Amino acid sequence: MAPPSWVILSCEPRVCGDDTVLPQGADVALSLAAPPRVAVLSVSRRVSPAEVDPCARCKSPFVLALDPSAGLVLLVAPPPPSPDDSGDLRSWTDRDGNERTFRVSLIPRPLYFVCDVAAATASHVPDPERLIFNNDLGVIAAPGGGRGSYMVVEFQFIVSGDEATLLRFSSETGLWEKKRVNNPLPRWIWRFFDVVSHAGKLCWVDTAAGLLFCDPFVDEPHMEYVPLPRVDLPPEHNGDCRGCGYCAERALASRRYVQLSDGKFRCVDMGSCKRRCYYQGHHAHAG
């Protein structure tokens, strides 16, 4: 039977222990299912440990982003328990003159892996010295770099700043680096609901403001911006925000979904009475 032309991928991978879901020596495997059933990514215990650090915020693995053209999946996994002697040793003296010691440690960070479905491998992405902000990360295969070459990229901004930062990791160098880029909407508080790889570019999707995209592989990346059409807000939001455009736009964003379909970005606006697809765009049309 031929594989389905498209699938629905679960954001929650299946963690495999000693069962036979994963082939011998494999770290990942994808169980395809035709829609409306859900395809599931299975990962080994090397990716997601059996014991999780009790202080970790991330308790189970989840899919953060993917590049379907190359079969790459960016995965976040919980960290294993920290050593008992981790953290800084501190001391204090109680009222009776007895010295007490304790340890102060940071909340353990999650682990990041890029899974290559075709090769059944999972490559650990090193921690960039706690520089990741909001998990607004995308993964994209390197053009002409051979199987397994990729970049992991995050767009970081400061409100009212004309410049922003691309924090990017290259599998070819094994290093993280920062690149200064332009911020097309300096006064906007970006909130990304998805990071999509398409046509050799990464696209950060803000369902209220629009699409922000670039080619992260060039020496001097330039952020391009495609706005989404404005839609009249429902009457209950008129005047509620005292002119705060950000709050009003967020009310609109909660009814929207933007994703690729048949090679084009399509925006679906959902109202209380009807659902309509009113806008579609493509990078080739972006000016």
Short mmCIF file of C-alpha atoms in Angstrom, two decimals:
data_model
loop_
_atom_site.label_atom_id
_atom_site.label_comp_id
_atom_site.label_asym_id
_atom_site.label_seq_id
_atom_site.Cartn_x
_atom_site.Cartn_y
_atom_site.Cartn_z
CA MET A 1 0.00 0.00 0.00
CA ALA A 2 1.32 3.46 -0.93
CA PRO A 3 1.92 5.88 1.96
CA PRO A 4 -0.65 8.65 2.41
CA SER A 5 0.02 11.97 0.63
CA TRP A 6 -0.23 13.78 3.98
CA VAL A 7 -0.43 12.81 7.63
CA ILE A 8 -1.42 14.21 11.00
CA LEU A 9 1.60 13.92 13.29
CA SER A 10 1.03 13.69 17.03
CA CYS A 11 3.01 16.23 19.07
CA GLU A 12 3.47 13.59 21.79
CA PRO A 13 6.00 10.90 20.81
CA ARG A 14 5.76 7.36 22.11
CA VAL A 15 8.69 6.50 24.39
CA CYS A 16 9.85 2.92 23.88
CA GLY A 17 11.51 0.79 26.51
CA ASP A 18 12.33 -2.86 25.84
CA ASP A 19 9.43 -3.42 23.44
CA THR A 20 9.77 -4.18 19.74
CA VAL A 21 8.36 -0.92 18.32
CA LEU A 22 11.82 0.36 17.38
CA PRO A 23 14.10 -1.64 15.08
CA GLN A 24 17.35 -2.78 16.65
CA GLY A 25 19.80 0.11 16.96
CA ALA A 26 17.25 2.75 15.96
CA ASP A 27 16.55 5.85 18.03
CA VAL A 28 13.38 6.89 16.21
CA ALA A 29 10.66 5.38 14.04
CA LEU A 30 7.56 6.85 12.45
CA SER A 31 4.31 4.90 12.37
CA LEU A 32 2.35 6.29 9.43
CA ALA A 33 -1.43 6.37 9.45
CA ALA A 34 -3.83 7.76 6.88
CA PRO A 35 -5.97 10.69 8.10
CA PRO A 36 -8.06 11.08 10.15
CA ARG A 37 -5.89 8.68 12.13
CA VAL A 38 -2.76 10.12 13.73
CA ALA A 39 0.84 9.23 12.87
CA VAL A 40 3.08 8.72 15.90
CA LEU A 41 6.83 9.18 16.32
CA SER A 42 8.49 6.59 18.57
CA VAL A 43 11.75 7.43 20.37
CA SER A 44 14.22 5.40 22.41
CA ARG A 45 15.18 5.84 26.03
CA ARG A 46 18.40 7.46 24.86
CA VAL A 47 16.26 10.36 23.67
CA SER A 48 13.76 10.44 26.55
CA PRO A 49 15.09 8.89 29.79
CA ALA A 50 13.05 6.57 31.98
CA GLU A 51 13.79 8.71 35.05
CA VAL A 52 13.20 12.45 34.83
CA ASP A 53 14.66 15.16 37.05
CA PRO A 54 11.87 15.99 39.55
CA CYS A 55 12.65 19.72 39.26
CA ALA A 56 12.41 19.81 35.47
CA ARG A 57 9.57 21.78 33.91
CA CYS A 58 9.51 19.47 30.90
CA LYS A 59 8.19 16.09 32.08
CA SER A 60 7.64 14.32 28.74
CA PRO A 61 8.91 14.71 25.16
CA PHE A 62 7.06 16.70 22.53
CA VAL A 63 7.54 17.73 18.90
CA LEU A 64 8.58 21.36 18.57
CA ALA A 65 9.06 21.75 14.80
CA LEU A 66 9.82 19.76 11.67
CA ASP A 67 11.08 19.96 8.11
CA PRO A 68 8.88 17.52 6.18
CA SER A 69 10.96 17.85 3.00
CA ALA A 70 13.94 16.20 4.71
CA GLY A 71 12.17 14.10 7.34
CA LEU A 72 13.68 16.10 10.21
CA VAL A 73 11.87 16.49 13.54
CA LEU A 74 12.99 18.87 16.30
CA LEU A 75 12.14 17.24 19.60
CA VAL A 76 12.23 18.49 23.19
CA ALA A 77 12.84 15.84 25.86
CA PRO A 78 13.00 15.95 29.67
CA PRO A 79 16.42 15.84 31.36
CA PRO A 80 17.56 12.90 33.52
CA PRO A 81 18.02 13.40 37.28
CA SER A 82 20.83 15.79 38.19
CA PRO A 83 23.77 14.52 40.28
CA ASP A 84 23.35 14.95 44.02
CA ASP A 85 26.37 17.27 44.15
CA SER A 86 25.16 19.60 41.39
CA GLY A 87 24.73 23.31 42.10
CA ASP A 88 26.61 25.76 44.29
CA LEU A 89 27.28 24.85 47.91
CA ARG A 90 26.12 27.55 50.33
CA SER A 91 26.28 27.75 54.13
CA TRP A 92 24.72 29.71 56.96
CA THR A 93 24.97 29.77 60.75
CA ASP A 94 21.88 29.29 62.85
CA ARG A 95 21.11 31.07 66.11
CA ASP A 96 22.90 28.36 68.10
CA GLY A 97 26.13 28.84 66.16
CA ASN A 98 25.79 25.66 64.10
CA GLU A 99 26.85 25.88 60.48
CA ARG A 100 24.31 24.59 57.98
CA THR A 101 25.01 23.84 54.33
CA PHE A 102 22.72 23.57 51.34
CA ARG A 103 22.95 23.60 47.56
CA VAL A 104 21.50 26.11 45.12
CA SER A 105 21.01 24.90 41.57
CA LEU A 106 19.21 26.10 38.46
CA ILE A 107 16.09 24.44 37.12
CA PRO A 108 17.40 21.75 34.74
CA ARG A 109 16.91 22.60 31.10
CA PRO A 110 15.21 20.26 28.65
CA LEU A 111 17.16 18.35 26.01
CA TYR A 112 16.87 19.08 22.30
CA PHE A 113 17.20 16.44 19.58
CA VAL A 114 16.94 16.56 15.81
CA CYS A 115 15.48 13.26 14.63
CA ASP A 116 16.18 12.01 11.11
CA VAL A 117 13.25 9.70 10.36
CA ALA A 118 14.81 8.09 7.27
CA ALA A 119 18.10 7.34 9.04
CA ALA A 120 16.33 6.40 12.33
CA THR A 121 18.79 8.58 14.25
CA ALA A 122 18.48 11.31 16.87
CA SER A 123 21.24 13.92 17.19
CA HIS A 124 21.55 15.83 20.44
CA VAL A 125 21.64 19.61 20.02
CA PRO A 126 24.01 21.08 22.62
CA ASP A 127 22.65 23.58 25.11
CA PRO A 128 23.43 27.14 23.94
CA GLU A 129 24.38 28.36 27.43
CA ARG A 130 20.78 29.03 28.42
CA LEU A 131 20.17 31.46 25.56
CA ILE A 132 16.92 29.99 24.23
CA PHE A 133 14.04 32.31 25.07
CA ASN A 134 10.58 31.00 24.24
CA ASN A 135 11.17 27.76 22.32
CA ASP A 136 10.39 29.68 19.11
CA LEU A 137 12.73 27.25 17.38
CA GLY A 138 12.58 25.86 13.87
CA VAL A 139 14.60 23.21 12.06
CA ILE A 140 15.56 23.31 8.39
CA ALA A 141 17.69 21.03 6.22
CA ALA A 142 20.83 22.53 4.71
CA PRO A 143 20.67 23.09 0.94
CA GLY A 144 23.08 20.71 -0.74
CA GLY A 145 24.64 19.83 2.58
CA GLY A 146 23.96 16.12 2.37
CA ARG A 147 21.64 14.00 4.47
CA GLY A 148 21.56 14.97 8.11
CA SER A 149 22.89 18.53 7.71
CA TYR A 150 20.57 21.12 9.22
CA MET A 151 20.14 24.31 11.22
CA VAL A 152 18.12 24.96 14.37
CA VAL A 153 17.13 28.63 14.57
CA GLU A 154 15.29 30.95 16.97
CA PHE A 155 14.17 34.55 16.31
CA GLN A 156 14.73 36.74 19.38
CA PHE A 157 13.55 40.33 19.72
CA ILE A 158 13.19 43.24 22.12
CA VAL A 159 10.07 45.39 21.85
CA SER A 160 10.79 48.79 20.24
CA GLY A 161 14.08 47.51 18.86
CA ASP A 162 14.76 47.93 15.13
CA GLU A 163 17.14 44.99 15.33
CA ALA A 164 16.64 41.42 16.47
CA THR A 165 18.79 38.31 16.80
CA LEU A 166 18.85 34.99 15.01
CA LEU A 167 20.23 32.36 17.36
CA ARG A 168 21.24 29.49 15.10
CA PHE A 169 22.91 26.10 15.48
CA SER A 170 24.62 24.40 12.54
CA SER A 171 25.08 20.64 12.51
CA GLU A 172 28.09 21.11 10.23
CA THR A 173 30.02 23.25 12.73
CA GLY A 174 28.42 21.91 15.92
CA LEU A 175 28.26 25.48 17.24
CA TRP A 176 25.65 28.08 18.14
CA GLU A 177 26.07 31.62 16.86
CA LYS A 178 24.18 34.91 16.93
CA LYS A 179 23.34 36.99 13.88
CA ARG A 180 21.94 40.52 14.01
CA VAL A 181 18.90 40.94 11.77
CA ASN A 182 16.21 43.54 11.12
CA ASN A 183 12.92 43.56 13.02
CA PRO A 184 10.13 44.49 10.54
CA LEU A 185 7.66 45.48 13.31
CA PRO A 186 9.70 47.04 16.15
CA ARG A 187 6.66 48.00 18.25
CA TRP A 188 4.93 44.66 17.94
CA ILE A 189 5.14 41.99 20.65
CA TRP A 190 5.71 38.93 18.51
CA ARG A 191 4.00 35.73 19.59
CA PHE A 192 4.73 32.77 17.35
CA PHE A 193 2.30 29.88 17.18
CA ASP A 194 4.40 27.84 14.76
CA VAL A 195 7.75 27.79 12.97
CA VAL A 196 7.48 26.29 9.49
CA SER A 197 10.17 25.20 7.04
CA HIS A 198 9.21 25.84 3.41
CA ALA A 199 11.02 26.46 0.12
CA GLY A 200 14.43 26.77 1.76
CA LYS A 201 13.28 29.32 4.33
CA LEU A 202 12.08 29.33 7.92
CA CYS A 203 8.79 31.08 8.61
CA TRP A 204 7.66 32.23 12.07
CA VAL A 205 3.86 32.41 12.20
CA ASP A 206 2.18 35.09 14.30
CA THR A 207 -1.53 34.60 13.65
CA ALA A 208 -2.31 38.18 14.64
CA ALA A 209 0.47 40.04 12.81
CA GLY A 210 1.55 37.84 9.91
CA LEU A 211 4.44 35.75 8.62
CA LEU A 212 8.09 36.50 9.36
CA PHE A 213 10.61 34.55 7.29
CA CYS A 214 14.22 34.38 6.12
CA ASP A 215 16.92 32.16 4.68
CA PRO A 216 19.00 31.34 7.78
CA PHE A 217 21.91 29.89 5.79
CA VAL A 218 23.07 33.12 4.14
CA ASP A 219 25.85 35.13 5.74
CA GLU A 220 23.62 38.16 6.31
CA PRO A 221 20.02 36.99 6.84
CA HIS A 222 17.23 39.49 6.18
CA MET A 223 13.82 39.13 7.80
CA GLU A 224 10.90 39.56 5.41
CA TYR A 225 7.34 40.18 6.51
CA VAL A 226 3.96 39.30 4.99
CA PRO A 227 0.98 40.73 6.92
CA LEU A 228 -2.24 38.83 7.40
CA PRO A 229 -5.43 40.69 6.48
CA ARG A 230 -7.18 42.58 9.22
CA VAL A 231 -10.63 41.37 10.20
CA ASP A 232 -13.30 43.28 12.12
CA LEU A 233 -13.29 42.32 15.79
CA PRO A 234 -16.49 41.04 17.40
CA PRO A 235 -18.62 43.71 19.16
CA GLU A 236 -17.72 42.49 22.65
CA HIS A 237 -14.11 43.66 22.10
CA ASN A 238 -14.96 47.20 20.99
CA GLY A 239 -13.61 49.64 23.55
CA ASP A 240 -12.64 46.94 26.03
CA CYS A 241 -8.91 47.43 25.57
CA ARG A 242 -8.86 51.26 25.68
CA GLY A 243 -7.03 51.47 22.39
CA CYS A 244 -4.59 48.66 23.12
CA GLY A 245 -4.08 47.19 19.67
CA TYR A 246 -2.05 44.30 21.03
CA CYS A 247 -4.89 42.96 23.22
CA ALA A 248 -7.43 43.46 20.44
CA GLU A 249 -5.27 41.63 17.91
CA ARG A 250 -4.75 38.73 20.31
CA ALA A 251 -8.51 38.28 20.53
CA LEU A 252 -8.47 37.91 16.75
CA ALA A 253 -5.51 35.52 16.77
CA SER A 254 -7.37 33.04 18.97
CA ARG A 255 -9.75 32.34 16.08
CA ARG A 256 -7.07 31.85 13.43
CA TYR A 257 -4.90 29.03 12.19
CA VAL A 258 -2.12 29.36 9.62
CA GLN A 259 -0.36 26.40 8.01
CA LEU A 260 0.96 25.05 4.73
CA SER A 261 -1.48 23.29 2.43
CA ASP A 262 -0.59 22.11 -1.06
CA GLY A 263 2.55 24.24 -1.09
CA LYS A 264 0.83 27.47 -0.02
CA PHE A 265 0.28 29.20 3.29
CA ARG A 266 -3.41 29.32 4.09
CA CYS A 267 -5.09 31.20 6.92
CA VAL A 268 -8.36 29.93 8.36
CA ASP A 269 -10.52 32.34 10.33
CA MET A 270 -13.07 30.66 12.60
CA GLY A 271 -16.13 32.53 13.79
CA SER A 272 -19.03 31.54 15.99
CA CYS A 273 -21.36 30.85 13.05
CA LYS A 274 -19.13 29.78 10.19
CA ARG A 275 -15.63 28.77 9.22
CA ARG A 276 -14.00 30.12 6.14
CA CYS A 277 -10.61 30.04 4.44
CA TYR A 278 -10.20 33.60 3.29
CA TYR A 279 -6.51 34.08 2.60
CA GLN A 280 -3.65 32.23 1.02
CA GLY A 281 -0.10 33.26 0.34
CA HIS A 282 3.20 31.92 -0.94
CA HIS A 283 6.79 33.04 -0.38
CA ALA A 284 7.19 33.57 -4.11
CA HIS A 285 4.51 36.27 -3.95
CA ALA A 286 6.02 38.10 -0.99
CA GLY A 287 7.41 41.47 -1.88
#
